[in-house]
Amino acid sequence: MKLYVGTESTWSLRALICLAISQIDAQVQCFTLRSEEGKRALQAVSPTRLVPLLDDEGTTIHDSLAITEYLNEVAPGRLYPTERAQRAVCRSLCAEMHSGFLAIRQSMPFTTEIVTRDIQPSDAALREIERLTAIFAAAQGRFLFGDAPTAADAFYAVMAYRLNCYHVVLEGRAGEYQQNAINWDVLQHALESLR
């Protein structure tokens, strides 16, 4: 199994984190997405020219959400809670991240550095931050669904990190989750893998 990822790709980070949670042994190849050479190399392996891409003995799966589901099947149940209702909520949160939070993405592009310029989030971004605050505040332990990480933590830890880079530091229980996510060794290792 081989996972293709790219520098400065939040979706690559999420796939790397899911791979770590699933405890599947796989090779990882990282493309430098800012270089033409990196883009050409990616084009040679990815039919969509996007990362992440998972290749499992000739079966190629693109898109972080599809990769997450595939990894969960290969490592039965490691990425989702065991209880059905919790599993459904976890999948719903992953889908919400996958298709939502567009105002934050537009006004706060992903970076691995602390942003020094002053950013004034739009009203839409502020509403999305309120939604994230509610999600983080509902964490049932160190992670969103208790003491073990799930796919939802893989998806939301990256957003917690992004917010922190723009000096958006949440308070209360939401802030505890945000700090736990930022300091999570799996996230930190994934970030190092893409540098």
Tab-separated table of N, CA and C in Angstrom, residues 25-174:
chain	number	residue	atom	x	y	z
A	25	ASP	N	0.563	-0.355	7.839
A	25	ASP	CA	1.907	-0.075	7.352
A	25	ASP	C	1.824	0.240	5.862
A	26	ALA	N	2.252	1.414	5.481
A	26	ALA	CA	2.203	1.822	4.076
A	26	ALA	C	3.385	2.730	3.771
A	27	GLN	N	3.792	2.722	2.523
A	27	GLN	CA	4.799	3.672	2.073
A	27	GLN	C	4.108	5.012	1.852
A	28	VAL	N	4.846	6.088	2.050
A	28	VAL	CA	4.315	7.428	1.813
A	28	VAL	C	5.269	8.157	0.887
A	29	GLN	N	4.713	8.743	-0.172
A	29	GLN	CA	5.509	9.585	-1.073
A	29	GLN	C	4.903	10.979	-1.078
A	30	CYS	N	5.754	11.969	-0.839
A	30	CYS	CA	5.303	13.356	-0.761
A	30	CYS	C	5.795	14.142	-1.973
A	31	PHE	N	4.878	14.836	-2.623
A	31	PHE	CA	5.193	15.695	-3.765
A	31	PHE	C	5.263	17.148	-3.307
A	32	THR	N	6.236	17.869	-3.823
A	32	THR	CA	6.333	19.298	-3.561
A	32	THR	C	5.401	20.005	-4.541
A	33	LEU	N	4.280	20.468	-4.053
A	33	LEU	CA	3.232	20.991	-4.924
A	33	LEU	C	3.518	22.380	-5.474
A	34	ARG	N	4.478	23.075	-4.905
A	34	ARG	CA	4.818	24.408	-5.414
A	34	ARG	C	5.777	24.360	-6.605
A	35	SER	N	6.359	23.204	-6.873
A	35	SER	CA	7.323	23.122	-7.978
A	35	SER	C	6.684	22.457	-9.194
A	36	GLU	N	7.114	22.886	-10.348
A	36	GLU	CA	6.620	22.271	-11.597
A	36	GLU	C	7.034	20.814	-11.671
A	37	GLU	N	8.229	20.512	-11.214
A	37	GLU	CA	8.702	19.129	-11.211
A	37	GLU	C	7.801	18.252	-10.343
A	38	GLY	N	7.436	18.768	-9.159
A	38	GLY	CA	6.542	18.031	-8.269
A	38	GLY	C	5.179	17.813	-8.890
A	39	LYS	N	4.663	18.834	-9.571
A	39	LYS	CA	3.360	18.718	-10.225
A	39	LYS	C	3.401	17.694	-11.353
A	40	ARG	N	4.503	17.684	-12.108
A	40	ARG	CA	4.639	16.693	-13.195
A	40	ARG	C	4.725	15.271	-12.634
A	41	ALA	N	5.480	15.115	-11.557
A	41	ALA	CA	5.609	13.795	-10.939
A	41	ALA	C	4.258	13.315	-10.411
A	42	LEU	N	3.496	14.214	-9.822
A	42	LEU	CA	2.162	13.874	-9.324
A	42	LEU	C	1.249	13.470	-10.477
A	43	GLN	N	1.309	14.210	-11.555
A	43	GLN	CA	0.478	13.930	-12.730
A	43	GLN	C	0.719	12.513	-13.256
A	44	ALA	N	1.940	12.017	-13.107
A	44	ALA	CA	2.270	10.679	-13.600
A	44	ALA	C	1.594	9.566	-12.794
A	45	VAL	N	1.203	9.854	-11.532
A	45	VAL	CA	0.594	8.804	-10.711
A	45	VAL	C	-0.869	9.059	-10.360
A	46	SER	N	-1.304	10.315	-10.410
A	46	SER	CA	-2.661	10.648	-9.973
A	46	SER	C	-3.551	11.022	-11.146
A	47	PRO	N	-4.588	10.229	-11.424
A	47	PRO	CA	-5.474	10.560	-12.546
A	47	PRO	C	-6.200	11.895	-12.361
A	48	THR	N	-6.371	12.332	-11.120
A	48	THR	CA	-7.035	13.610	-10.844
A	48	THR	C	-6.041	14.759	-10.729
A	49	ARG	N	-4.760	14.414	-10.683
A	49	ARG	CA	-3.680	15.389	-10.450
A	49	ARG	C	-3.790	16.046	-9.077
A	50	LEU	N	-4.448	15.346	-8.173
A	50	LEU	CA	-4.657	15.846	-6.817
A	50	LEU	C	-4.109	14.844	-5.807
A	51	VAL	N	-3.837	15.343	-4.619
A	51	VAL	CA	-3.502	14.495	-3.481
A	51	VAL	C	-4.548	14.724	-2.402
A	52	PRO	N	-4.740	13.720	-1.565
A	52	PRO	CA	-4.033	12.453	-1.466
A	52	PRO	C	-4.569	11.425	-2.453
A	53	LEU	N	-3.757	10.404	-2.649
A	53	LEU	CA	-4.110	9.262	-3.493
A	53	LEU	C	-3.552	8.026	-2.815
A	54	LEU	N	-4.367	7.008	-2.684
A	54	LEU	CA	-3.936	5.749	-2.086
A	54	LEU	C	-3.912	4.684	-3.161
A	55	ASP	N	-2.817	3.956	-3.236
A	55	ASP	CA	-2.694	2.833	-4.171
A	55	ASP	C	-2.500	1.563	-3.355
A	56	ASP	N	-3.429	0.649	-3.487
A	56	ASP	CA	-3.333	-0.642	-2.802
A	56	ASP	C	-3.312	-1.742	-3.843
A	57	GLU	N	-2.107	-2.110	-4.234
A	57	GLU	CA	-1.897	-3.172	-5.222
A	57	GLU	C	-2.687	-2.921	-6.501
A	58	GLY	N	-2.630	-1.709	-6.998
A	58	GLY	CA	-3.274	-1.367	-8.265
A	58	GLY	C	-4.660	-0.768	-8.134
A	59	THR	N	-5.252	-0.863	-6.964
A	59	THR	CA	-6.529	-0.192	-6.717
A	59	THR	C	-6.205	1.206	-6.234
A	60	THR	N	-6.631	2.212	-7.000
A	60	THR	CA	-6.336	3.588	-6.612
A	60	THR	C	-7.591	4.260	-6.073
A	61	ILE	N	-7.411	4.892	-4.940
A	61	ILE	CA	-8.507	5.605	-4.285
A	61	ILE	C	-8.056	7.042	-4.104
A	62	HIS	N	-8.804	7.974	-4.677
A	62	HIS	CA	-8.480	9.385	-4.484
A	62	HIS	C	-9.574	10.016	-3.631
A	63	ASP	N	-9.251	11.128	-3.042
A	63	ASP	CA	-10.129	11.879	-2.155
A	63	ASP	C	-10.002	11.366	-0.724
A	64	SER	N	-9.747	12.281	0.174
A	64	SER	CA	-9.476	11.935	1.565
A	64	SER	C	-10.625	11.188	2.232
A	65	LEU	N	-11.859	11.539	1.921
A	65	LEU	CA	-12.990	10.865	2.544
A	65	LEU	C	-13.081	9.408	2.076
A	66	ALA	N	-12.884	9.172	0.790
A	66	ALA	CA	-12.898	7.801	0.271
A	66	ALA	C	-11.718	7.002	0.825
A	67	ILE	N	-10.563	7.635	0.941
A	67	ILE	CA	-9.394	6.969	1.515
A	67	ILE	C	-9.667	6.589	2.966
A	68	THR	N	-10.299	7.488	3.713
A	68	THR	CA	-10.646	7.209	5.106
A	68	THR	C	-11.533	5.983	5.212
A	69	GLU	N	-12.559	5.921	4.383
A	69	GLU	CA	-13.464	4.764	4.406
A	69	GLU	C	-12.732	3.472	4.035
A	70	TYR	N	-11.854	3.555	3.047
A	70	TYR	CA	-11.098	2.364	2.626
A	70	TYR	C	-10.181	1.895	3.762
A	71	LEU	N	-9.465	2.820	4.383
A	71	LEU	CA	-8.579	2.445	5.489
A	71	LEU	C	-9.373	1.819	6.634
A	72	ASN	N	-10.569	2.331	6.888
A	72	ASN	CA	-11.407	1.767	7.944
A	72	ASN	C	-11.825	0.337	7.621
A	73	GLU	N	-12.006	0.030	6.341
A	73	GLU	CA	-12.337	-1.345	5.952
A	73	GLU	C	-11.134	-2.267	6.064
A	74	VAL	N	-9.962	-1.768	5.689
A	74	VAL	CA	-8.753	-2.585	5.763
A	74	VAL	C	-8.365	-2.862	7.216
A	75	ALA	N	-8.521	-1.877	8.074
A	75	ALA	CA	-8.253	-2.022	9.516
A	75	ALA	C	-9.602	-1.912	10.218
A	76	PRO	N	-10.364	-2.983	10.227
A	76	PRO	CA	-11.783	-2.920	10.612
A	76	PRO	C	-12.072	-2.110	11.871
A	77	GLY	N	-12.768	-1.011	11.643
A	77	GLY	CA	-13.306	-0.236	12.736
A	77	GLY	C	-12.367	0.687	13.474
A	78	ARG	N	-11.124	0.797	13.072
A	78	ARG	CA	-10.187	1.621	13.845
A	78	ARG	C	-10.435	3.114	13.693
A	79	LEU	N	-11.127	3.533	12.654
A	79	LEU	CA	-11.289	4.965	12.416
A	79	LEU	C	-12.618	5.539	12.896
A	80	TYR	N	-13.509	4.679	13.356
A	80	TYR	CA	-14.823	5.158	13.791
A	80	TYR	C	-15.192	4.543	15.129
A	81	PRO	N	-16.060	5.223	15.883
A	81	PRO	CA	-16.535	4.653	17.151
A	81	PRO	C	-17.256	3.325	16.916
A	82	THR	N	-17.305	2.502	17.941
A	82	THR	CA	-17.940	1.191	17.799
A	82	THR	C	-19.466	1.268	17.837
A	83	GLU	N	-20.000	2.241	18.550
A	83	GLU	CA	-21.450	2.350	18.681
A	83	GLU	C	-22.039	3.021	17.439
A	84	ARG	N	-23.113	2.450	16.914
A	84	ARG	CA	-23.672	2.865	15.625
A	84	ARG	C	-24.015	4.351	15.551
A	85	ALA	N	-24.713	4.888	16.545
A	85	ALA	CA	-25.095	6.309	16.503
A	85	ALA	C	-23.850	7.203	16.529
A	86	GLN	N	-22.881	6.844	17.343
A	86	GLN	CA	-21.637	7.616	17.405
A	86	GLN	C	-20.886	7.535	16.069
A	87	ARG	N	-20.891	6.357	15.457
A	87	ARG	CA	-20.261	6.184	14.135
A	87	ARG	C	-20.916	7.093	13.113
A	88	ALA	N	-22.236	7.172	13.161
A	88	ALA	CA	-22.975	8.012	12.210
A	88	ALA	C	-22.629	9.486	12.415
A	89	VAL	N	-22.561	9.925	13.676
A	89	VAL	CA	-22.209	11.314	13.962
A	89	VAL	C	-20.774	11.588	13.513
A	90	CYS	N	-19.882	10.658	13.754
A	90	CYS	CA	-18.481	10.810	13.342
A	90	CYS	C	-18.388	10.971	11.821
A	91	ARG	N	-19.096	10.126	11.088
A	91	ARG	CA	-19.097	10.244	9.623
A	91	ARG	C	-19.713	11.569	9.181
A	92	SER	N	-20.753	11.994	9.869
A	92	SER	CA	-21.399	13.262	9.542
A	92	SER	C	-20.433	14.426	9.743
A	93	LEU	N	-19.673	14.395	10.833
A	93	LEU	CA	-18.695	15.453	11.083
A	93	LEU	C	-17.604	15.466	10.011
A	94	CYS	N	-17.158	14.286	9.608
A	94	CYS	CA	-16.149	14.218	8.539
A	94	CYS	C	-16.696	14.799	7.245
A	95	ALA	N	-17.928	14.451	6.919
A	95	ALA	CA	-18.545	14.976	5.699
A	95	ALA	C	-18.724	16.489	5.785
A	96	GLU	N	-19.075	16.994	6.972
A	96	GLU	CA	-19.228	18.439	7.149
A	96	GLU	C	-17.898	19.152	6.900
A	97	MET	N	-16.819	18.595	7.424
A	97	MET	CA	-15.507	19.201	7.183
A	97	MET	C	-15.152	19.121	5.706
A	98	HIS	N	-15.458	18.004	5.112
A	98	HIS	CA	-15.101	17.767	3.708
A	98	HIS	C	-15.774	18.750	2.766
A	99	SER	N	-16.998	19.106	3.078
A	99	SER	CA	-17.743	19.971	2.153
A	99	SER	C	-17.982	21.379	2.687
A	100	GLY	N	-17.586	21.635	3.910
A	100	GLY	CA	-17.929	22.915	4.522
A	100	GLY	C	-16.742	23.769	4.913
A	101	PHE	N	-17.032	24.767	5.718
A	101	PHE	CA	-16.037	25.699	6.249
A	101	PHE	C	-15.287	26.439	5.140
A	102	LEU	N	-16.028	26.777	4.099
A	102	LEU	CA	-15.420	27.425	2.931
A	102	LEU	C	-14.947	28.841	3.228
A	103	ALA	N	-15.658	29.562	4.071
A	103	ALA	CA	-15.248	30.939	4.385
A	103	ALA	C	-13.916	30.946	5.129
A	104	ILE	N	-13.737	30.003	6.045
A	104	ILE	CA	-12.451	29.908	6.744
A	104	ILE	C	-11.353	29.560	5.759
A	105	ARG	N	-11.621	28.606	4.889
A	105	ARG	CA	-10.598	28.204	3.911
A	105	ARG	C	-10.197	29.362	3.005
A	106	GLN	N	-11.174	30.191	2.638
A	106	GLN	CA	-10.874	31.310	1.747
A	106	GLN	C	-10.134	32.430	2.472
A	107	SER	N	-10.547	32.739	3.689
A	107	SER	CA	-9.933	33.880	4.378
A	107	SER	C	-8.698	33.497	5.185
A	108	MET	N	-8.530	32.209	5.454
A	108	MET	CA	-7.388	31.742	6.239
A	108	MET	C	-6.742	30.552	5.541
A	109	PRO	N	-6.059	30.785	4.433
A	109	PRO	CA	-5.440	29.673	3.703
A	109	PRO	C	-4.495	28.889	4.608
A	110	PHE	N	-4.382	27.610	4.353
A	110	PHE	CA	-3.553	26.776	5.217
A	110	PHE	C	-2.093	27.196	5.139
A	111	THR	N	-1.475	27.195	6.292
A	111	THR	CA	-0.048	27.487	6.416
A	111	THR	C	0.472	26.726	7.616
A	112	THR	N	1.748	26.452	7.606
A	112	THR	CA	2.360	25.816	8.773
A	112	THR	C	3.049	26.843	9.668
A	113	GLU	N	2.958	28.098	9.303
A	113	GLU	CA	3.594	29.178	10.057
A	113	GLU	C	2.529	30.026	10.758
A	114	ILE	N	2.913	30.634	11.860
A	114	ILE	CA	2.020	31.582	12.527
A	114	ILE	C	1.939	32.830	11.649
A	115	VAL	N	0.731	33.258	11.351
A	115	VAL	CA	0.505	34.410	10.475
A	115	VAL	C	0.684	35.688	11.287
A	116	THR	N	1.493	36.596	10.772
A	116	THR	CA	1.765	37.830	11.512
A	116	THR	C	0.853	38.983	11.095
A	117	ARG	N	0.289	38.910	9.897
A	117	ARG	CA	-0.585	40.007	9.465
A	117	ARG	C	-1.953	39.862	10.139
A	118	ASP	N	-2.630	40.972	10.266
A	118	ASP	CA	-3.928	41.001	10.921
A	118	ASP	C	-4.997	40.512	9.945
A	119	ILE	N	-5.732	39.508	10.346
A	119	ILE	CA	-6.811	38.945	9.526
A	119	ILE	C	-8.132	39.252	10.218
A	120	GLN	N	-9.041	39.848	9.497
A	120	GLN	CA	-10.378	40.095	10.019
A	120	GLN	C	-11.334	39.099	9.365
A	121	PRO	N	-11.721	38.057	10.091
A	121	PRO	CA	-12.617	37.063	9.504
A	121	PRO	C	-13.941	37.692	9.073
A	122	SER	N	-14.443	37.224	7.970
A	122	SER	CA	-15.747	37.682	7.486
A	122	SER	C	-16.838	37.187	8.431
A	123	ASP	N	-18.048	37.718	8.269
A	123	ASP	CA	-19.172	37.241	9.071
A	123	ASP	C	-19.391	35.749	8.860
A	124	ALA	N	-19.237	35.297	7.616
A	124	ALA	CA	-19.408	33.870	7.313
A	124	ALA	C	-18.348	33.040	8.041
A	125	ALA	N	-17.105	33.520	8.043
A	125	ALA	CA	-16.033	32.801	8.744
A	125	ALA	C	-16.295	32.777	10.245
A	126	LEU	N	-16.806	33.873	10.799
A	126	LEU	CA	-17.116	33.911	12.221
A	126	LEU	C	-18.213	32.907	12.580
A	127	ARG	N	-19.214	32.782	11.701
A	127	ARG	CA	-20.261	31.774	11.931
A	127	ARG	C	-19.655	30.366	11.903
A	128	GLU	N	-18.716	30.138	10.985
A	128	GLU	CA	-18.068	28.824	10.919
A	128	GLU	C	-17.213	28.568	12.158
A	129	ILE	N	-16.568	29.586	12.673
A	129	ILE	CA	-15.792	29.442	13.908
A	129	ILE	C	-16.723	29.106	15.069
A	130	GLU	N	-17.916	29.713	15.098
A	130	GLU	CA	-18.910	29.362	16.121
A	130	GLU	C	-19.295	27.895	16.015
A	131	ARG	N	-19.475	27.412	14.798
A	131	ARG	CA	-19.816	25.994	14.598
A	131	ARG	C	-18.680	25.101	15.084
A	132	LEU	N	-17.450	25.457	14.744
A	132	LEU	CA	-16.300	24.672	15.199
A	132	LEU	C	-16.200	24.689	16.722
A	133	THR	N	-16.482	25.829	17.315
A	133	THR	CA	-16.456	25.932	18.774
A	133	THR	C	-17.449	24.950	19.391
A	134	ALA	N	-18.631	24.855	18.811
A	134	ALA	CA	-19.641	23.919	19.322
A	134	ALA	C	-19.181	22.466	19.156
A	135	ILE	N	-18.588	22.157	18.013
A	135	ILE	CA	-18.096	20.789	17.774
A	135	ILE	C	-16.993	20.456	18.778
A	136	PHE	N	-16.030	21.346	18.922
A	136	PHE	CA	-14.912	21.094	19.833
A	136	PHE	C	-15.385	20.996	21.279
A	137	ALA	N	-16.337	21.852	21.668
A	137	ALA	CA	-16.838	21.854	23.048
A	137	ALA	C	-17.577	20.560	23.386
A	138	ALA	N	-18.076	19.864	22.378
A	138	ALA	CA	-18.808	18.617	22.600
A	138	ALA	C	-17.894	17.399	22.701
A	139	ALA	N	-16.580	17.606	22.649
A	139	ALA	CA	-15.638	16.489	22.745
A	139	ALA	C	-15.907	15.684	24.013
A	140	GLN	N	-15.906	14.382	23.872
A	140	GLN	CA	-16.253	13.482	24.973
A	140	GLN	C	-15.039	13.028	25.779
A	141	GLY	N	-13.908	13.596	25.501
A	141	GLY	CA	-12.665	13.246	26.186
A	141	GLY	C	-11.544	14.026	25.532
A	142	ARG	N	-10.369	13.449	25.542
A	142	ARG	CA	-9.252	14.113	24.859
A	142	ARG	C	-9.554	14.269	23.373
A	143	PHE	N	-10.282	13.292	22.840
A	143	PHE	CA	-10.678	13.310	21.430
A	143	PHE	C	-12.191	13.505	21.340
A	144	LEU	N	-12.677	13.710	20.136
A	144	LEU	CA	-14.097	14.034	19.971
A	144	LEU	C	-15.024	12.950	20.497
A	145	PHE	N	-14.622	11.678	20.364
A	145	PHE	CA	-15.492	10.589	20.803
A	145	PHE	C	-14.905	9.811	21.971
A	146	GLY	N	-14.096	10.452	22.776
A	146	GLY	CA	-13.575	9.804	23.976
A	146	GLY	C	-12.061	9.835	24.028
A	147	ASP	N	-11.500	8.734	24.495
A	147	ASP	CA	-10.058	8.686	24.728
A	147	ASP	C	-9.266	8.164	23.533
A	148	ALA	N	-9.946	7.668	22.519
A	148	ALA	CA	-9.253	7.163	21.329
A	148	ALA	C	-9.589	8.055	20.130
A	149	PRO	N	-8.609	8.348	19.298
A	149	PRO	CA	-8.871	9.194	18.131
A	149	PRO	C	-9.690	8.473	17.070
A	150	THR	N	-10.440	9.257	16.326
A	150	THR	CA	-11.241	8.737	15.216
A	150	THR	C	-10.934	9.557	13.962
A	151	ALA	N	-11.588	9.188	12.882
A	151	ALA	CA	-11.447	9.951	11.641
A	151	ALA	C	-11.836	11.407	11.849
A	152	ALA	N	-12.825	11.660	12.695
A	152	ALA	CA	-13.235	13.048	12.942
A	152	ALA	C	-12.087	13.851	13.538
A	153	ASP	N	-11.310	13.245	14.411
A	153	ASP	CA	-10.154	13.957	14.971
A	153	ASP	C	-9.108	14.220	13.897
A	154	ALA	N	-8.927	13.279	12.989
A	154	ALA	CA	-7.999	13.505	11.873
A	154	ALA	C	-8.449	14.707	11.055
A	155	PHE	N	-9.739	14.824	10.827
A	155	PHE	CA	-10.262	15.912	10.000
A	155	PHE	C	-10.251	17.252	10.747
A	156	TYR	N	-10.582	17.243	12.047
A	156	TYR	CA	-10.721	18.504	12.776
A	156	TYR	C	-9.426	18.978	13.432
A	157	ALA	N	-8.480	18.097	13.700
A	157	ALA	CA	-7.198	18.530	14.269
A	157	ALA	C	-6.491	19.488	13.317
A	158	VAL	N	-6.603	19.221	12.033
A	158	VAL	CA	-5.973	20.094	11.032
A	158	VAL	C	-6.620	21.480	11.067
A	159	MET	N	-7.936	21.539	11.250
A	159	MET	CA	-8.615	22.828	11.345
A	159	MET	C	-8.247	23.540	12.646
A	160	ALA	N	-8.114	22.802	13.734
A	160	ALA	CA	-7.693	23.399	15.001
A	160	ALA	C	-6.327	24.054	14.835
A	161	TYR	N	-5.449	23.376	14.132
A	161	TYR	CA	-4.104	23.899	13.868
A	161	TYR	C	-4.175	25.153	12.985
A	162	ARG	N	-4.979	25.089	11.941
A	162	ARG	CA	-5.129	26.241	11.038
A	162	ARG	C	-5.606	27.470	11.814
A	163	LEU	N	-6.638	27.306	12.632
A	163	LEU	CA	-7.157	28.437	13.409
A	163	LEU	C	-6.068	29.035	14.288
A	164	ASN	N	-5.300	28.179	14.932
A	164	ASN	CA	-4.232	28.660	15.805
A	164	ASN	C	-3.200	29.478	15.036
A	165	CYS	N	-2.902	29.078	13.816
A	165	CYS	CA	-1.938	29.831	12.995
A	165	CYS	C	-2.427	31.252	12.723
A	166	TYR	N	-3.730	31.464	12.775
A	166	TYR	CA	-4.315	32.791	12.567
A	166	TYR	C	-4.743	33.428	13.887
A	167	HIS	N	-4.192	32.951	14.991
A	167	HIS	CA	-4.444	33.502	16.327
A	167	HIS	C	-5.898	33.351	16.765
A	168	VAL	N	-6.597	32.370	16.220
A	168	VAL	CA	-7.951	32.067	16.678
A	168	VAL	C	-7.803	30.960	17.723
A	169	VAL	N	-7.794	31.380	18.977
A	169	VAL	CA	-7.610	30.457	20.098
A	169	VAL	C	-8.935	30.394	20.844
A	170	LEU	N	-9.527	29.224	20.845
A	170	LEU	CA	-10.839	29.063	21.456
A	170	LEU	C	-10.709	28.948	22.967
A	171	GLU	N	-11.821	29.146	23.658
A	171	GLU	CA	-11.820	29.122	25.111
A	171	GLU	C	-12.636	27.954	25.638
A	172	GLY	N	-12.503	27.694	26.935
A	172	GLY	CA	-13.295	26.667	27.594
A	172	GLY	C	-12.990	25.286	27.060
A	173	ARG	N	-14.019	24.452	27.065
A	173	ARG	CA	-13.852	23.066	26.611
A	173	ARG	C	-13.403	23.022	25.153
A	174	ALA	N	-13.909	23.924	24.329
A	174	ALA	CA	-13.490	23.978	22.916
A	174	ALA	C	-11.999	24.271	22.824
